[in-house]
mmCIF file of C-alpha atoms and ligand atoms in Angstrom:
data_model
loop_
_atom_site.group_PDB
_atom_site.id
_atom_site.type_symbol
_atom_site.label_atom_id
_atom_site.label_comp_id
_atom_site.label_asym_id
_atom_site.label_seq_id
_atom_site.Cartn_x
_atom_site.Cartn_y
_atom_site.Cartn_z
ATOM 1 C CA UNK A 97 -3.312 -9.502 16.498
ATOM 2 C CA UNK A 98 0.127 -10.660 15.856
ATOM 3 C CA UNK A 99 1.054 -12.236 12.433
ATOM 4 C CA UNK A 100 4.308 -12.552 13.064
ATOM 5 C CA UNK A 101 5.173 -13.320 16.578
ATOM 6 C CA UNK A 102 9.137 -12.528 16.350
ATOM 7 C CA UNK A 103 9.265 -9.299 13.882
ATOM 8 C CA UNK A 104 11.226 -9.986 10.947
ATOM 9 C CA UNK A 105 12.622 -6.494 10.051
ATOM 10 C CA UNK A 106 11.982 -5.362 6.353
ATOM 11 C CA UNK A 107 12.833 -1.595 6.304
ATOM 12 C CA UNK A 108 16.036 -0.409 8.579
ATOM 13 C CA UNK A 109 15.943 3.736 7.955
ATOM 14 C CA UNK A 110 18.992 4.934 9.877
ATOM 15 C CA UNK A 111 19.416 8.865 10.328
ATOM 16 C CA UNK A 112 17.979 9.826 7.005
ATOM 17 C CA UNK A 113 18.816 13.452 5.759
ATOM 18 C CA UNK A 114 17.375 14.285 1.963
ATOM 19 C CA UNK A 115 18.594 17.795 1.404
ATOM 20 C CA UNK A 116 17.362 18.718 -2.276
ATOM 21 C CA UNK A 117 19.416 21.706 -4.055
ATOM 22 C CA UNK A 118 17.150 23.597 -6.106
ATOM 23 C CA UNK A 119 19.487 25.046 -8.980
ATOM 24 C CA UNK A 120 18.448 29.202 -10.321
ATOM 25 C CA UNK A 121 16.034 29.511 -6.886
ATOM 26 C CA UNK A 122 15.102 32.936 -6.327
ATOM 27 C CA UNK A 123 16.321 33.260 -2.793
ATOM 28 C CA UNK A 124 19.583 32.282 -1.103
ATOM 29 C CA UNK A 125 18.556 30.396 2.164
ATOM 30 C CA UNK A 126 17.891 27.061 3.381
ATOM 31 C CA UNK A 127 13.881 26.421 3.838
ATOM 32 C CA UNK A 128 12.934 23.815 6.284
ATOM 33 C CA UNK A 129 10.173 21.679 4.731
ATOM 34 C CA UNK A 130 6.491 22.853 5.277
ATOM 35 C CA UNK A 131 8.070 26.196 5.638
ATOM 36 C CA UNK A 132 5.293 28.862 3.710
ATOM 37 C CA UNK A 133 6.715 31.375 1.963
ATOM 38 C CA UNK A 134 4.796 34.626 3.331
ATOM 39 C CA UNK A 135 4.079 37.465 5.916
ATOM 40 C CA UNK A 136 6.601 40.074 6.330
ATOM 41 C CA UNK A 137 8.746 38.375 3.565
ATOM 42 C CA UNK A 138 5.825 38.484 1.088
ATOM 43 C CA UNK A 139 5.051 41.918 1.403
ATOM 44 C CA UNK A 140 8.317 42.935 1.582
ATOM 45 C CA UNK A 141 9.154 41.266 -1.352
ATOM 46 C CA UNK A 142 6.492 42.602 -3.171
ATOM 47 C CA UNK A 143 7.384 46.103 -2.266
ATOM 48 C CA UNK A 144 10.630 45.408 -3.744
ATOM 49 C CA UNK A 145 12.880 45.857 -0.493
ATOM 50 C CA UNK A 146 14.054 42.266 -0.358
ATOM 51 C CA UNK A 147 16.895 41.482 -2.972
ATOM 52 C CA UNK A 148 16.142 38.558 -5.296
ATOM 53 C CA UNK A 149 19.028 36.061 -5.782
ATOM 54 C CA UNK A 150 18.816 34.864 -9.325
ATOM 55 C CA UNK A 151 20.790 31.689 -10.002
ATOM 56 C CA UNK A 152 21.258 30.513 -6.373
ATOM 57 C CA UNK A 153 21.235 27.163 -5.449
ATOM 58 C CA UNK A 154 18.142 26.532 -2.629
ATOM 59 C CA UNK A 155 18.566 23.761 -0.223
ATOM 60 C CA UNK A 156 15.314 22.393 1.013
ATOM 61 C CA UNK A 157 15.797 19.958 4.112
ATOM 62 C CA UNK A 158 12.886 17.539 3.218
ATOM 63 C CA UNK A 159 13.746 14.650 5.463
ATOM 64 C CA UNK A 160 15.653 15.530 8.426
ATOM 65 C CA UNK A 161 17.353 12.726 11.067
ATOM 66 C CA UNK A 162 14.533 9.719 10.207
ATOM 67 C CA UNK A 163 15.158 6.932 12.097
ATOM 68 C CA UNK A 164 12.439 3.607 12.128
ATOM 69 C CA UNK A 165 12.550 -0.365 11.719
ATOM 70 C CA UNK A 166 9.620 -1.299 9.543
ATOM 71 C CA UNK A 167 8.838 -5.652 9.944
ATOM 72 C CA UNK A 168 7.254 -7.706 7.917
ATOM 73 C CA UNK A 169 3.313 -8.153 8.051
ATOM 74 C CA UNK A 170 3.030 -4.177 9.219
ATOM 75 C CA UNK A 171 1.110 -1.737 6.776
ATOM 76 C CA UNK A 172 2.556 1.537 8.000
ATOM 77 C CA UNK A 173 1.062 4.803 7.019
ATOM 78 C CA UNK A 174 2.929 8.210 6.787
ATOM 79 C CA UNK A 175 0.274 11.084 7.316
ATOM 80 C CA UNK A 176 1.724 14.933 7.739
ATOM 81 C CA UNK A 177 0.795 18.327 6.670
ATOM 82 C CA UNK A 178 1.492 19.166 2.994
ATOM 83 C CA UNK A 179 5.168 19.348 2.661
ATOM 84 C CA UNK A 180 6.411 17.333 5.651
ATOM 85 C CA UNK A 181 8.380 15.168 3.573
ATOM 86 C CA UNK A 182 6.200 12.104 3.340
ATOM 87 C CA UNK A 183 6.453 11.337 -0.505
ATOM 88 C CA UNK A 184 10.240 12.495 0.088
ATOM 89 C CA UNK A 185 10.549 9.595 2.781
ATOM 90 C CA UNK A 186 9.193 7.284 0.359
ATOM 91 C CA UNK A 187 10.986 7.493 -2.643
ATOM 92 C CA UNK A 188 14.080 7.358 -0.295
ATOM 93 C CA UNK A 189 13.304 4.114 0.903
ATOM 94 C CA UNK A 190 12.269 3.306 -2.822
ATOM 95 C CA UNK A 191 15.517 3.612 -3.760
ATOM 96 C CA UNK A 192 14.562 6.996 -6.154
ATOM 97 C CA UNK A 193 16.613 9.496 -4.264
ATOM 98 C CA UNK A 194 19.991 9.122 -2.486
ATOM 99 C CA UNK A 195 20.589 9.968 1.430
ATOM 100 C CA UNK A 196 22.266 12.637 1.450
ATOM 101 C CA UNK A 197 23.435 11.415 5.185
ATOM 102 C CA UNK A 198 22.198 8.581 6.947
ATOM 103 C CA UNK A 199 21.502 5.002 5.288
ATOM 104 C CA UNK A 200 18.211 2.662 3.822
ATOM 105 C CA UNK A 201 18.349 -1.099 4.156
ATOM 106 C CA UNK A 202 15.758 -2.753 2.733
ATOM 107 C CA UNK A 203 15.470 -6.784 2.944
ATOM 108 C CA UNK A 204 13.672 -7.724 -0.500
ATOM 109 C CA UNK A 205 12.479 -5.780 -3.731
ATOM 110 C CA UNK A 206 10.553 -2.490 -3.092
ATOM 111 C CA UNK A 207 7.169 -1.584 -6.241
ATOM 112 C CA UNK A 208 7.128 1.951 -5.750
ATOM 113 C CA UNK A 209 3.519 2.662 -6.678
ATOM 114 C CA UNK A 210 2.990 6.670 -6.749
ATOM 115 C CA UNK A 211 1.059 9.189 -8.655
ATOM 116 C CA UNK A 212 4.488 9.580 -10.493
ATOM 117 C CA UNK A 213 5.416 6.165 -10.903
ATOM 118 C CA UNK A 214 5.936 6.112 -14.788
ATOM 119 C CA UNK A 215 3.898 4.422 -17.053
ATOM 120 C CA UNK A 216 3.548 5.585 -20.495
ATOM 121 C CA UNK A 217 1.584 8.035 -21.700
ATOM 122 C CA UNK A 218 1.215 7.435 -25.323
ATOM 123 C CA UNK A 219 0.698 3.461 -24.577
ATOM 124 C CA UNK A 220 -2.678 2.019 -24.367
ATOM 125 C CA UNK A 221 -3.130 0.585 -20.989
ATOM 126 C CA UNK A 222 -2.471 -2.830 -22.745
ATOM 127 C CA UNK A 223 0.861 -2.069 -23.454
ATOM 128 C CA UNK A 224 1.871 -0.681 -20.171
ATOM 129 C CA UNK A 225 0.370 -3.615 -18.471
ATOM 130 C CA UNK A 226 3.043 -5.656 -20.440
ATOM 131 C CA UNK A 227 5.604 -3.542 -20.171
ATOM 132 C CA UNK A 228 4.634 -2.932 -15.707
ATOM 133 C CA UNK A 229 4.287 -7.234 -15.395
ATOM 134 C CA UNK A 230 7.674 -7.554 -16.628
ATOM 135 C CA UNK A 231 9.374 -4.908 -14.564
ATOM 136 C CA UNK A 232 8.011 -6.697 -11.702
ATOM 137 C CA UNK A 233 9.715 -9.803 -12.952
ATOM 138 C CA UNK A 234 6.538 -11.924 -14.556
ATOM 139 C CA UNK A 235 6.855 -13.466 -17.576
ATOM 140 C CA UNK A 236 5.009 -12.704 -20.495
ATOM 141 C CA UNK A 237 2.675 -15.736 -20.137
ATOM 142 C CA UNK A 238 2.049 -14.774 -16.492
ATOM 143 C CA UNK A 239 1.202 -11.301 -17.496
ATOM 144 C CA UNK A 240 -1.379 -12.781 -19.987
ATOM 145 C CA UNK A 241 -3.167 -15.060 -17.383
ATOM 146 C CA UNK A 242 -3.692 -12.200 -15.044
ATOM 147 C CA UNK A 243 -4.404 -9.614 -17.338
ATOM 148 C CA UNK A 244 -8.244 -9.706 -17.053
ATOM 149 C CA UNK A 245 -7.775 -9.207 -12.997
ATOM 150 C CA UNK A 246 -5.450 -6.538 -13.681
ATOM 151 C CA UNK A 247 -8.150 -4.582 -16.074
ATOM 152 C CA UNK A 248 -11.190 -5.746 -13.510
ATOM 153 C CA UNK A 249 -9.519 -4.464 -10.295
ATOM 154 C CA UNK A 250 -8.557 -1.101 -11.853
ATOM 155 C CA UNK A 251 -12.162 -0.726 -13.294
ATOM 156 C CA UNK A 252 -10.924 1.092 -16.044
ATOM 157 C CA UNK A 253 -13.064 -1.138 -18.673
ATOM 158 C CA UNK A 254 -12.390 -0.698 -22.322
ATOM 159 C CA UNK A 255 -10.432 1.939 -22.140
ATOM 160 C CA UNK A 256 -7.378 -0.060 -21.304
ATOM 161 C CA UNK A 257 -7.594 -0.473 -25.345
ATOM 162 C CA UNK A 258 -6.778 3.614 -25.022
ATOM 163 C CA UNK A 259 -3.475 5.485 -24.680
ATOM 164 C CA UNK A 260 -2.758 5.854 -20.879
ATOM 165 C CA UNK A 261 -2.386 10.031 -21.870
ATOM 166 C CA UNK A 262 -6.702 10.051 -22.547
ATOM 167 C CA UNK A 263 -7.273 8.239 -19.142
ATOM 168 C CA UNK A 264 -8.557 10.188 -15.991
ATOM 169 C CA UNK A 265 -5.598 10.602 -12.862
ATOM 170 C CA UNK A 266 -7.464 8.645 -10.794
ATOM 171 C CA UNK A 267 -7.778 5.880 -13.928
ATOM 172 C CA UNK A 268 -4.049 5.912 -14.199
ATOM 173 C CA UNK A 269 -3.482 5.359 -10.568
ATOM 174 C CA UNK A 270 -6.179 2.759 -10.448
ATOM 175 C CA UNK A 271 -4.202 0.904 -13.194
ATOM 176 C CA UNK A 272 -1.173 1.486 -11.681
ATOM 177 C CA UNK A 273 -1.849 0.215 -8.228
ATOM 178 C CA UNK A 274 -3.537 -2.966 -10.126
ATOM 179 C CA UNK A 275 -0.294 -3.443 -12.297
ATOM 180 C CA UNK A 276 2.055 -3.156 -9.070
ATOM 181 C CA UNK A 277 0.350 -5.508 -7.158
ATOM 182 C CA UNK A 278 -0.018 -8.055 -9.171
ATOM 183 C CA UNK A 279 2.699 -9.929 -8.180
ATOM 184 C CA UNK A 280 2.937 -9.785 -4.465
ATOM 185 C CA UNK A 281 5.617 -7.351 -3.877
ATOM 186 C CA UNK A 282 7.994 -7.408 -0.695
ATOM 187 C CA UNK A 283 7.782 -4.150 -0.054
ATOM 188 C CA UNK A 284 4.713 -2.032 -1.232
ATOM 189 C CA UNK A 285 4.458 1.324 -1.223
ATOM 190 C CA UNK A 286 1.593 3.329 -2.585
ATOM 191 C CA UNK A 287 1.910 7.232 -2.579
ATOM 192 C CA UNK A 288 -2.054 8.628 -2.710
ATOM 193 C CA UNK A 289 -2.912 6.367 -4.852
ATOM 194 C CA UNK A 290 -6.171 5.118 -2.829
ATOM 195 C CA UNK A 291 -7.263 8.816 -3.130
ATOM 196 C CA UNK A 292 -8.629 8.012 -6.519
ATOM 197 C CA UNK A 293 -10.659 5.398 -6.028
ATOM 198 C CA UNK A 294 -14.522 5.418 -5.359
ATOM 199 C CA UNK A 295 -15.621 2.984 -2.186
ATOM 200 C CA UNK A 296 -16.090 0.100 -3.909
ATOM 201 C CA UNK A 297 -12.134 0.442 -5.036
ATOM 202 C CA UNK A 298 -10.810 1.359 -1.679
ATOM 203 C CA UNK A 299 -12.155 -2.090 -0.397
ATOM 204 C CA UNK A 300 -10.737 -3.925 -2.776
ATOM 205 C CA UNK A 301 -7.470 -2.186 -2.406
ATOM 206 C CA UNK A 302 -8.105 -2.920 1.093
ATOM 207 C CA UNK A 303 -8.179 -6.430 0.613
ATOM 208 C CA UNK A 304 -5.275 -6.494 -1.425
ATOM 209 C CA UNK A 305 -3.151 -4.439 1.097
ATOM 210 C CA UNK A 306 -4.229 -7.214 3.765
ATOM 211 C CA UNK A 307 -3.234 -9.966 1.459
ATOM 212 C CA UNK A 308 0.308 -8.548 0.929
ATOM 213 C CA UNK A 309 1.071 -8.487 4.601
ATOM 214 C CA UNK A 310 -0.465 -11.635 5.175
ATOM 215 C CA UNK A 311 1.833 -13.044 2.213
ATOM 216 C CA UNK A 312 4.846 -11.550 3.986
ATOM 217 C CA UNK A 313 5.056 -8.365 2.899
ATOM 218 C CA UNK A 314 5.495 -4.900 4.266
ATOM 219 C CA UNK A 315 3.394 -1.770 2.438
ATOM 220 C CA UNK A 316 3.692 1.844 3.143
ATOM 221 C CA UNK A 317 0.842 4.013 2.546
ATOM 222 C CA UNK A 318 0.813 7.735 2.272
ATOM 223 C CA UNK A 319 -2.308 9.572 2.436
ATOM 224 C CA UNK A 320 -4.004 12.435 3.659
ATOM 225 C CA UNK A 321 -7.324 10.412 4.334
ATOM 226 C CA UNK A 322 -7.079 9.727 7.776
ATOM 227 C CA UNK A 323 -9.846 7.131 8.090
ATOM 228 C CA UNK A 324 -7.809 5.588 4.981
ATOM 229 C CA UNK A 325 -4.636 5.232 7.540
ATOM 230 C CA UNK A 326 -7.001 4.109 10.396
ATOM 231 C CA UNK A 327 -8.305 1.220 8.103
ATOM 232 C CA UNK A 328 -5.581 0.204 6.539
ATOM 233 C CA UNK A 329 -2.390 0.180 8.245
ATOM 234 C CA UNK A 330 -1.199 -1.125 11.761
ATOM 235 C CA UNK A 331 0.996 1.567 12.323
ATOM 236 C CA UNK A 332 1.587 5.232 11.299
ATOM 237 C CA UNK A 333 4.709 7.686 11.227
ATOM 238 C CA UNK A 334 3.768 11.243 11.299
ATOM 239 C CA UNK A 335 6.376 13.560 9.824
ATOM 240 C CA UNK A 336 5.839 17.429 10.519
ATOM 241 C CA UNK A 337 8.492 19.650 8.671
ATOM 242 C CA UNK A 338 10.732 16.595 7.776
ATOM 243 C CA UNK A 339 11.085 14.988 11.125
ATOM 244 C CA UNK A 340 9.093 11.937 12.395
ATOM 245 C CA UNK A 341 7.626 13.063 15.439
ATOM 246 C CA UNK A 342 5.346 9.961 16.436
ATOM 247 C CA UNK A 343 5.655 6.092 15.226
ATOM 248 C CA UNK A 344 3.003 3.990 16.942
ATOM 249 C CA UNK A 345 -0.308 1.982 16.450
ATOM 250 C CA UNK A 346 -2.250 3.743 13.865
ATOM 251 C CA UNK A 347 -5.253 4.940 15.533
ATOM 252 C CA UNK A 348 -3.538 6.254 18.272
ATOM 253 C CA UNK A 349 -1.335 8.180 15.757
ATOM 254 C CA UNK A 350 -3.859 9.556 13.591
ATOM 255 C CA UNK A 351 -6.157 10.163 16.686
ATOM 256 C CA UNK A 352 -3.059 12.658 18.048
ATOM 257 C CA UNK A 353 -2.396 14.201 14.663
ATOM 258 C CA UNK A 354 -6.170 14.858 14.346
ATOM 259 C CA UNK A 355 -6.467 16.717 17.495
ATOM 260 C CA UNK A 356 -3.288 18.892 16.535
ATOM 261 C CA UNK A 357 -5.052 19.588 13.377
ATOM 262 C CA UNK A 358 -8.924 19.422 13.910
ATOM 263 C CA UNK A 359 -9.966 18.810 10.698
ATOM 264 C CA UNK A 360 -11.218 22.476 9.135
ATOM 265 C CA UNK A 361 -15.088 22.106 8.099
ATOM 266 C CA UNK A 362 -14.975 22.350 4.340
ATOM 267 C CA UNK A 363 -18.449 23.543 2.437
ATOM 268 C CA UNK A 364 -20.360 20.439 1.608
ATOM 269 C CA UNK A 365 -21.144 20.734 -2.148
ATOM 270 C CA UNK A 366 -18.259 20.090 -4.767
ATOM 271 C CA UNK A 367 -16.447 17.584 -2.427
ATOM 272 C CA UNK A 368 -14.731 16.008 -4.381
ATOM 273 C CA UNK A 369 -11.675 14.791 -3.200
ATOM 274 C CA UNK A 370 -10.773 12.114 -0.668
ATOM 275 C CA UNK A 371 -8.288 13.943 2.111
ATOM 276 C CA UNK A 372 -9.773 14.427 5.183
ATOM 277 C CA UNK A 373 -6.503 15.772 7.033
HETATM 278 N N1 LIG B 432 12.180 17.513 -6.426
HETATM 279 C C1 LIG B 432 12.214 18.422 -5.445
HETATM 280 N N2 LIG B 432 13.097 19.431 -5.483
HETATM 281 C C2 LIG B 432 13.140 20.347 -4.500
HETATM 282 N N3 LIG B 432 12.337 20.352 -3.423
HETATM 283 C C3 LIG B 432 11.440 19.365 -3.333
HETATM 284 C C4 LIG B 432 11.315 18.351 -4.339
HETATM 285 N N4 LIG B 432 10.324 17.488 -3.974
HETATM 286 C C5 LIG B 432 9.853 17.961 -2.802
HETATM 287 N N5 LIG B 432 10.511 19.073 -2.417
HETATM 288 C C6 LIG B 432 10.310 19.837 -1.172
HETATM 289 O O1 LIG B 432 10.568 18.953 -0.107
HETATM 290 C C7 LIG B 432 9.641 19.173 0.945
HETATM 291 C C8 LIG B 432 8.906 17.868 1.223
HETATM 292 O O2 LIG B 432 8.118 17.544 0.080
HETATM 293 P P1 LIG B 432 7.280 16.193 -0.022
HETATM 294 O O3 LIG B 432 6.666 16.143 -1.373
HETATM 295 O O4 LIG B 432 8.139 15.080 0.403
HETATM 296 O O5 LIG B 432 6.189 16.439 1.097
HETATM 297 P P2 LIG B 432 4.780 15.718 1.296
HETATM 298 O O6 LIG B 432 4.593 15.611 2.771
HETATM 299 O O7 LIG B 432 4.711 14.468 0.504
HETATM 300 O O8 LIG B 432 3.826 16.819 0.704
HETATM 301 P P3 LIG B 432 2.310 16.714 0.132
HETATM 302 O O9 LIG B 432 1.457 16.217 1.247
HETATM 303 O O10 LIG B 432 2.018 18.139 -0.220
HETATM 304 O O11 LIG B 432 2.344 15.805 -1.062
HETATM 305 C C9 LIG B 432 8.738 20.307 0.510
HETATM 306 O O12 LIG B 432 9.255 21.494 1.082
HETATM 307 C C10 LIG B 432 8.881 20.310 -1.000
HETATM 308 O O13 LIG B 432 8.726 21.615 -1.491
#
C-alpha cells in the first residue's frame, strides 16, 4: 500500500565513507569492517612472531561508498552481521559522526534513539524526561501533559521516581524510546532499542512506529531480530562489511539475508535475548 503516492524524499545518503582512526591501536593496517581478528594472525601473534605496533593510528573503514534515498512514510530497517556498519550508518545520518567522503541530506530534524543515546545516569527518570521533552523542542507544560504516557508506554512504573543509573538496559531503552517519540519526530531512528522490550512492548512500539510514518515521518530501525524488520519496516538495507549490498521491500531482504545466514540453532533454555539473525 502506498501512503504517499509521489515519494517525498527525507534521507539523500550520497557516497558515504566513515573511516574511524583508532589512536595507540596495536597493529598498523587498515581493517575492513566485520573483519575478525584470527587464524594464522592469532597464533602467530601469540607465538610472538608478529611485531606489535604500539601507538599506531588504526583506520577501520566502517561505512564504505553508501548510497540510498530514504522518503517519507517508509520505515527502513538496516540488518547485517555484527560489525557491518549499521549503527555506524546511523549515527552518520544522525548527524553524530562526520563523512569522511561523501555527503547526508536530511529534510527535517532527526531523534536519534540508540542504546547510547544519553540520558543521565544519576537523574531519576523524572528528570530526564524533562530534560529529553525539551531537547525535542516541547515546552515544559507539554512535557507535563504527556508525562503519564511517557511513564505508561515505557512500563517502567515507579521507578521513574529512581536514578536512571539503578534501572535495567532494557528499562533505559524503554524510557528512552518513550521520551523520543513523544513528539512525532521527522526522522526516527531507533538503534536496538526494540530488543528490550517483552511482546506486549514491541506492539506498542509497533504502533507507534506506524503512527510516525503515517504522520509523515521516516524511521530507521536497526536490529538483529529479523521478524522485528519483517514487521516493522517497508524496506530494509543490508550492509555486509560496510557496504550496502541489497535495498528493497523488507521481506524480500530479510528473506535473502536469512538464507545467506541460516539462522544457527541456539540451545533452547536461557534464551534470553531477542536477535534472531
Ligand atoms: N568509535 C569507534 N571507533 C573505532 N571503530 C569503531 C567505532 N565504532 C565502531 N567501530 C568499528 O566500525 C565497524 C562497524 O561498527 P558498527 O558498530 O557500525 O557495526 P554494527 O553493524 O552496528 O555492529 P553490531 O551489530 O555488532 O552492533 C566495526 O568494525 C567496529 O569495530
Amino acid at each position: 500500500m502506498a501512503v504517499h503516492p509521489e515519494p517525498k524524499p527525507s534521507v539523500v545518503v550520497s557516497h558515504l565513507d566513515i573511516v574511524y582512526e583508532v589512536f595507540g591501536a596495536k597493529r598498523g593496517r587498515a581493517v575492513a569492517a566485520g573483519e575478525e581478528e584470527g587464524g594464522l594472525g592469532m597464533v602467530e601473534r601469540l607465538l610472538g612472531q608478529r611485531e606489535e605496533k604500539f601507538g599506531h593510528v588504526q583506520k577501520v573503514h566502517a561505512v564504505k561508498d553508501v548510497s540510498f534515498v530514504a522518503n517519507v512514510g517508509e520505515s527502513i530497517g538496516i540488518i547485517g552481521r555484527n560489525g557491518s556498519g549499521k549503527s555506524t550508518l546511523l549515527r552518520a545520518i544522525a548527524g553524530l559522526i562526520p563523512p569522511t567522503s561523501g555527503s547526508v541530506w536530511l529534510s527535517g530534524e532527526p531523534s536519534l534513539l540508540g542504546v547510547n543515546a544519553v540520558l543521565l545516569g544519576d537523574l531519576t527518570g523524572e528528570r530526564n524526561i524533562m530534560i529529553g521533552g525539551q531537547a525535542l523542542g516541547l515546552s515544559a507544560k507539554e512535557i507535563r501533559s504527556r508525562f503519564n504516557d511517557i511513564v505508561e508506554f515505557s512500563g517502567i512504573g515507579d521507578f521513574v521516581y529512581m536514578p536512571m543509573k539503578a534501572y535495567s538496559s532494557g528499562m533505559g531503552a524503554r524510557l528512552r524510546f518513550a521520551i523520543s517519540t513523544a513528539k512525532t519526530p521527522d526522522i526516527l531512528m531507533v538503534d536496538e532499542a526494540l530488543a528490550t522490550g517483552d511482546a506486549d512492548f514491541k506492539a506498542r512500539s509497533s504502533e507507534r512506529i506506524t503512527q510516525i510514518r503515517k504522520d509523515a515521518g521516516t524511521v530507521f530501525l536497526v536490529s538483529h531480530s529479523n521478524n522485528t524488520v519483517k514487521e516493522m519496516c517497508t524496506r530494509a538495507l543490508w550492509m555486509e562489511k560496510g557496504r550496502l549490498i541489497a535495498d528493497g521491500p523488507a521481506e524480500e531482504v530479510v528473506t535473502a539475508y536469512q538464507k545467506t545466514f541460516p539462522q544457527k540453532k541456539k540451545p533452547s533454555s536461557k534464551q534470553t535475548s531477542a536477535t534472531d539473525s
